[in-house]
GROMACS .gro file of C-alpha atoms in nm:
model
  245
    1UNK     CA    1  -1.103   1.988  -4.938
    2UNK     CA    2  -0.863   1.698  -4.738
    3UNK     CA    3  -1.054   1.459  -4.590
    4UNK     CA    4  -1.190   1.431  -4.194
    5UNK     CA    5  -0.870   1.344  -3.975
    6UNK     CA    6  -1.000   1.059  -3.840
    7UNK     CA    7  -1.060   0.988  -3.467
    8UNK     CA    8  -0.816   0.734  -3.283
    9UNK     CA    9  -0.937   0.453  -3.186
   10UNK     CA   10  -0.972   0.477  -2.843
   11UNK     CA   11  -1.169   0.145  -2.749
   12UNK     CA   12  -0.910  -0.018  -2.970
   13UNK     CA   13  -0.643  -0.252  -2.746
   14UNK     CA   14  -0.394  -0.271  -3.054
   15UNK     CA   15  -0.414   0.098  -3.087
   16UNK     CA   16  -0.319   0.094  -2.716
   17UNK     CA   17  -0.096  -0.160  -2.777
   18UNK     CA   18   0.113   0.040  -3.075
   19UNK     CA   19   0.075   0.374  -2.923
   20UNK     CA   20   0.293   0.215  -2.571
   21UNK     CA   21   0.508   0.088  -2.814
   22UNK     CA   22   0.597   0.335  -3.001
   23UNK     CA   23   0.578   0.603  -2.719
   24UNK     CA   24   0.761   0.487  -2.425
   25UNK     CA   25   0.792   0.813  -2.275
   26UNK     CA   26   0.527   0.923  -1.975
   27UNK     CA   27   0.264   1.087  -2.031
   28UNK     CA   28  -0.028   1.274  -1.860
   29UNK     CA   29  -0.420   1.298  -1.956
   30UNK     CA   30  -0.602   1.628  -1.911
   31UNK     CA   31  -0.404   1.741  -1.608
   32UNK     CA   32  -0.066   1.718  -1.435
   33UNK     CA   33  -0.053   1.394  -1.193
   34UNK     CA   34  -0.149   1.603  -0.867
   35UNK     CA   35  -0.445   1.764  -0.971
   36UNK     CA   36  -0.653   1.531  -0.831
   37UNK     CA   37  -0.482   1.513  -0.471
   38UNK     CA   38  -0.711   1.765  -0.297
   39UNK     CA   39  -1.042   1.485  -0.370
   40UNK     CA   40  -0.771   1.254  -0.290
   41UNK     CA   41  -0.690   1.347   0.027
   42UNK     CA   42  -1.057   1.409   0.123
   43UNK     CA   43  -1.169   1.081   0.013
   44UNK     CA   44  -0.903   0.882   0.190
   45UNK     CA   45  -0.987   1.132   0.495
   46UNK     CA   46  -1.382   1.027   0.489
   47UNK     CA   47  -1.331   0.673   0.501
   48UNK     CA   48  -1.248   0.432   0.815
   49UNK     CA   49  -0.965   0.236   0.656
   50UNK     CA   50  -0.667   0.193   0.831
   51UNK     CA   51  -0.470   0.091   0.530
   52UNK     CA   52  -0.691   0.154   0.239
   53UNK     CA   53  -0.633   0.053  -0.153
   54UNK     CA   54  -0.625   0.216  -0.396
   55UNK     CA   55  -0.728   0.115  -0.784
   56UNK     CA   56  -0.600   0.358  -1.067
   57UNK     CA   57  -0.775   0.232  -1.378
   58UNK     CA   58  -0.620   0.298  -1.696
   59UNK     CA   59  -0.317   0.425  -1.513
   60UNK     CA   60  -0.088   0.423  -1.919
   61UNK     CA   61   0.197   0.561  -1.859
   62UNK     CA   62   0.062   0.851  -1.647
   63UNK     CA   63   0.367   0.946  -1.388
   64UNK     CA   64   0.007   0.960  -1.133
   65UNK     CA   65   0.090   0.595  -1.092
   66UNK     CA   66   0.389   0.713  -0.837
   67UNK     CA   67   0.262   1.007  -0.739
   68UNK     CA   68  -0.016   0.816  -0.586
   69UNK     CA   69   0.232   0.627  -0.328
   70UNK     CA   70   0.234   1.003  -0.132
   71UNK     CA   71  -0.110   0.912  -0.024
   72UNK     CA   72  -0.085   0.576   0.138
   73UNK     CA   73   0.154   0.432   0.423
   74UNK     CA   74   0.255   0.154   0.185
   75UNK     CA   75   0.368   0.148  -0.185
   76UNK     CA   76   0.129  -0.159  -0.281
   77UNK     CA   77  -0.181   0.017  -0.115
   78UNK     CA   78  -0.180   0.130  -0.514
   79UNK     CA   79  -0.299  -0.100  -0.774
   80UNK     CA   80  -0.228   0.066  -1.138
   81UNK     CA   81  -0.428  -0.157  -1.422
   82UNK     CA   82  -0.484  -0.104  -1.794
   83UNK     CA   83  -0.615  -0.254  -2.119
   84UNK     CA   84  -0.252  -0.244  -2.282
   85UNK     CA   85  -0.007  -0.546  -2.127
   86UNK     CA   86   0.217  -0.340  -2.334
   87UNK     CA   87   0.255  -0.002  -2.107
   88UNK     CA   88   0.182  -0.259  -1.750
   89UNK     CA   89   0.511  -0.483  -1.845
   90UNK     CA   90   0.696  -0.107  -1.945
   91UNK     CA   91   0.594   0.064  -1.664
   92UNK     CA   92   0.602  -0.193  -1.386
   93UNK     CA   93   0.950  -0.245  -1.508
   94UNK     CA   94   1.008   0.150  -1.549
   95UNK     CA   95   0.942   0.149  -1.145
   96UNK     CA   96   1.148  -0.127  -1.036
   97UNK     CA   97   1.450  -0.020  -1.203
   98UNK     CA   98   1.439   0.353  -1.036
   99UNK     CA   99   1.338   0.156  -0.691
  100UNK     CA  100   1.681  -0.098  -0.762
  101UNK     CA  101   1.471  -0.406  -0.756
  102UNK     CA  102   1.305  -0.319  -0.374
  103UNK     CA  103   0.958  -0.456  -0.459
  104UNK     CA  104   0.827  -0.307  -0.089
  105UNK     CA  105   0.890  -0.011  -0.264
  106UNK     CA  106   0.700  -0.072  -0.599
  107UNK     CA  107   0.275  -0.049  -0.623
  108UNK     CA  108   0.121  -0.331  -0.823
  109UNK     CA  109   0.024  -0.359  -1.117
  110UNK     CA  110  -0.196  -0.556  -1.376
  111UNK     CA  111  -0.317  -0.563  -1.711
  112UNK     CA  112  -0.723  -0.597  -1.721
  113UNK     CA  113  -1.007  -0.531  -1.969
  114UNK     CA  114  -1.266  -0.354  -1.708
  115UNK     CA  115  -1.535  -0.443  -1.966
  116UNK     CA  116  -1.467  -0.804  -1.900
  117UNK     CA  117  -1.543  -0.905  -1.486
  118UNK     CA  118  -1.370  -1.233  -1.561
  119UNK     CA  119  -1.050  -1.043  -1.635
  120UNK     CA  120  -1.127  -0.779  -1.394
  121UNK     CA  121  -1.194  -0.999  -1.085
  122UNK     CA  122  -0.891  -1.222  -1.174
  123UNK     CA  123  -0.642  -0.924  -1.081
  124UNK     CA  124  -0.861  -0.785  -0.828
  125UNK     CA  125  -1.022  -0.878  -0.519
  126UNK     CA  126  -1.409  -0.862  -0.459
  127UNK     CA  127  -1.481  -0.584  -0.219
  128UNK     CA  128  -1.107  -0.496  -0.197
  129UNK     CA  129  -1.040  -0.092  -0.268
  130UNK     CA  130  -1.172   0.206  -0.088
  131UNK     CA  131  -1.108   0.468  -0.350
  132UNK     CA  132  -1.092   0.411  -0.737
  133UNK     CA  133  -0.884   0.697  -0.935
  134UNK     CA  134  -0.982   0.743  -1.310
  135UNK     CA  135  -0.808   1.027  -1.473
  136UNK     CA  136  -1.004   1.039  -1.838
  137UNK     CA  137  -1.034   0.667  -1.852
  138UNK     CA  138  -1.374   0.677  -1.845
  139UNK     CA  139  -1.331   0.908  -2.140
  140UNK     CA  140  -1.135   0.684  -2.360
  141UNK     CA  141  -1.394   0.363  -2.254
  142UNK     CA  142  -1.700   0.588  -2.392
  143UNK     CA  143  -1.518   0.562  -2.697
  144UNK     CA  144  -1.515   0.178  -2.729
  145UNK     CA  145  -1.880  -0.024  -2.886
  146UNK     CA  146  -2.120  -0.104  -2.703
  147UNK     CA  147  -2.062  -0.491  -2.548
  148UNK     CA  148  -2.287  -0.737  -2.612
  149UNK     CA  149  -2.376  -0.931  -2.246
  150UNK     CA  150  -2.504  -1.302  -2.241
  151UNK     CA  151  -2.763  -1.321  -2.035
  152UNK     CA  152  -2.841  -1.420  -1.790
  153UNK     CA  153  -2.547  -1.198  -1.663
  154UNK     CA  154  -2.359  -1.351  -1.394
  155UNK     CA  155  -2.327  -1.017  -1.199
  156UNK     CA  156  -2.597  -0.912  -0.934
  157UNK     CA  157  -2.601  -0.626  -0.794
  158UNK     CA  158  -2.749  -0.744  -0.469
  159UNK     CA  159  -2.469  -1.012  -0.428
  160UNK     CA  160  -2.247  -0.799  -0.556
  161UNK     CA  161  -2.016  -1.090  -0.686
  162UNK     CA  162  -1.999  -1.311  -0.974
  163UNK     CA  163  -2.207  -1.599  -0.972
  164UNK     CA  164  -2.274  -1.904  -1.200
  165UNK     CA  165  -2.684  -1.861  -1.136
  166UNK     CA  166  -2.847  -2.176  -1.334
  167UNK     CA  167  -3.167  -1.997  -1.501
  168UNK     CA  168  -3.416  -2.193  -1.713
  169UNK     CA  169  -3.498  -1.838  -1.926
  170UNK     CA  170  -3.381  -1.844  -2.241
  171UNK     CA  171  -3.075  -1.720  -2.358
  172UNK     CA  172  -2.951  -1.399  -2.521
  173UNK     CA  173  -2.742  -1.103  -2.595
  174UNK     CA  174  -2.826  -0.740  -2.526
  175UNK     CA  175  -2.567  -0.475  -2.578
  176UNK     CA  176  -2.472  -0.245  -2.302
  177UNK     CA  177  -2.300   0.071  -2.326
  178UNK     CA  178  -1.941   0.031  -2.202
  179UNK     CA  179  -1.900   0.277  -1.921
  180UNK     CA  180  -2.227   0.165  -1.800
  181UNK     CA  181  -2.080  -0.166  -1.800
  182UNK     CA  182  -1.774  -0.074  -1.616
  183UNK     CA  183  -1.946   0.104  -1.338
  184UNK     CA  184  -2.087  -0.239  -1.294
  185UNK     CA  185  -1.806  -0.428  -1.265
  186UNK     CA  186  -1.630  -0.204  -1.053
  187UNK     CA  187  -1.866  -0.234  -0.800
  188UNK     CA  188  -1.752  -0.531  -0.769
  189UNK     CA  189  -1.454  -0.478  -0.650
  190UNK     CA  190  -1.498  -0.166  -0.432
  191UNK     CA  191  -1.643  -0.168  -0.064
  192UNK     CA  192  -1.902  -0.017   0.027
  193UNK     CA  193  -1.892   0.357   0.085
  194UNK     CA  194  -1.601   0.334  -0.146
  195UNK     CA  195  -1.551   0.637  -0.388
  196UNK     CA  196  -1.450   0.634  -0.747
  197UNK     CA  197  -1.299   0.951  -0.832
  198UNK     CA  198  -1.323   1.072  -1.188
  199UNK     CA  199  -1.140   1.318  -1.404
  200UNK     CA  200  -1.334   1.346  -1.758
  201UNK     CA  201  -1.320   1.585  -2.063
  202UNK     CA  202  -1.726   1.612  -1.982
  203UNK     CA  203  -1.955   1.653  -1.715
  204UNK     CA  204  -2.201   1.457  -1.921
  205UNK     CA  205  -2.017   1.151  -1.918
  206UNK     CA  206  -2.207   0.989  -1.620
  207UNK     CA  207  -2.573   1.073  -1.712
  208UNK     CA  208  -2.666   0.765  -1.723
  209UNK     CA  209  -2.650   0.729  -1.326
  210UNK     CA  210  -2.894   0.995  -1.364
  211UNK     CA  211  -3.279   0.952  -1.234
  212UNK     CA  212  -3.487   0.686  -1.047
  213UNK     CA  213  -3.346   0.307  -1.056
  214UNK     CA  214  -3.541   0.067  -1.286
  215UNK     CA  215  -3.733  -0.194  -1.085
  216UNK     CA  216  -3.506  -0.534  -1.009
  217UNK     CA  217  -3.576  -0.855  -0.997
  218UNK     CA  218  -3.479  -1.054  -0.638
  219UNK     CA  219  -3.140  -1.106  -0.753
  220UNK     CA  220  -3.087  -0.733  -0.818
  221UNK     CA  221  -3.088  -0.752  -1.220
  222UNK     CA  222  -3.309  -0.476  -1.402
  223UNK     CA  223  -3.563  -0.501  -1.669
  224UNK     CA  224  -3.253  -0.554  -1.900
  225UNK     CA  225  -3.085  -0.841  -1.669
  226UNK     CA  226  -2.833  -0.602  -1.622
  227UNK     CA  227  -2.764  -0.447  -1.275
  228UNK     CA  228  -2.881  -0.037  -1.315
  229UNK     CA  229  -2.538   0.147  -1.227
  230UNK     CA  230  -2.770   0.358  -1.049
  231UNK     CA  231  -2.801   0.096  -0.771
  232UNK     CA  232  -2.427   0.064  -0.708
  233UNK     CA  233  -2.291   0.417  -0.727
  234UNK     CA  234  -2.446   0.773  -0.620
  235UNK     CA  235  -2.290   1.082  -0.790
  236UNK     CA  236  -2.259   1.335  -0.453
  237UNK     CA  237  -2.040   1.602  -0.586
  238UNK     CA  238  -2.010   1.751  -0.935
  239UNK     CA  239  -2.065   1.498  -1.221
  240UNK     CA  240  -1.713   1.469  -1.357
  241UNK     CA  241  -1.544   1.405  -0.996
  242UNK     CA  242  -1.648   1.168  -0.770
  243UNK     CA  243  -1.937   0.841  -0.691
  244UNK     CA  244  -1.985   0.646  -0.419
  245UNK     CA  245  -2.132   0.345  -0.414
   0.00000   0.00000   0.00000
């Protein structure tokens, strides 16, 4: 019998990294780039935003990147980040070269690790985008370990914001399953009444914003000393599509 083909390594940034490398070519997740543009259009419609941003997390080399500049006024409205500098640098330069070097023209874009706020918050502005587009991100994040968190964590989900809070508890490490983890940090980010719109191969992926909150502390922090995702985002349509915090 041949052995188990084994699974990619989705959590992996080198296996990012090689697979931009070595596949330069664009490439779509699950569905083509405007399957999403009906919640699209009725999230942007539902919120009172002038001019607002949009964050496409994990954006690779998905050709949604562009398509997402037929939603907003301005090209840089959309903010396309990843875990792979690799594909950001490539695709970033991919756009300016069909736009001849107009940067008005081009969306931004950054390389971030969303399981890291540090990294997160240094591309991205607290409180900053109205709608959050993750076509199977969330997907390939599930498939990373589970982080291990200092604690206390410097993210409250009260403040919403990170904070250098000076404790006298003692210190330690709990791990903290990475999606759970990112819907965290992305609340961050996002304003209120903000929705995060989500494409997955599941519609168990999000279970854990199932059920009651766990009782906080004053500062917001759970029984864990991590904020409960549960405070920050509320699923109101079908599992697999869209949250609002």
């Amino acid at each position: 019998m041949p052995p188990k083909a084994k699974a990619p390594s989705f959590g992996s940034q080198d296996y990012w990294d090689q697979r931009f490398t070595t596949n330069t070519a664009p490439f779509d997740w699950l569905s083509a780039p405007e399957a999403l543009d009906p919640v699209i259009t009725e999230a942007l419609g539902s919120i009172d935003d002038a001019a607002p941003e949009i964050l496409h997390i994990g954006c690779g080399s998905s050709l949604l990147s562009q398509h997402l500049k037929t939603h907003v006024r301005r090209a840089q409205q959309v903010h396309n980040v990843d875990y792979s500098r690799v594909v950001i640098e490539a695709e970033e330069l991919r756009e300016m070269m069909s736009m001849n070097g107009n940067v008005v023209a081009c969306t931004r874009w950054s390389a971030v690790d969303l399981l890291d706020y540090t990294s997160l918050i240094g591309a991205c502005d607290l409180s900053k985008y109205s709608v959050v587009i993750d076509k199977s991100t969330s997907d390939a994040i599930s498939c990373a370990e589970d982080v291990l968190c200092s604690l206390p964590y410097a993210v409250s989900s009260k403040q919403r914001e990170s904070t250098d809070r000076m404790v006298e508890v003692e210190l330690k490490e709990i791990p903290v399953h990475p999606l759970e983890l990112m819907a965290v940090h992305l609340a961050l980010v996002t304003k209120p009444g903000a929705r995060w719109l989500s494409l997955s191969y599941t519609s168990e992926r999000y279970t854990f914003l199932e059920g009651e909150p766990t009782k906080t502390e004053e500062d917001g922090t759970g029984n864990t000393g991590i904020p409960d995702p549960r405070l920050l985002w509320t699923v109101v349509e079908d599992p697999h599509t869209t949250f609002h915090p």
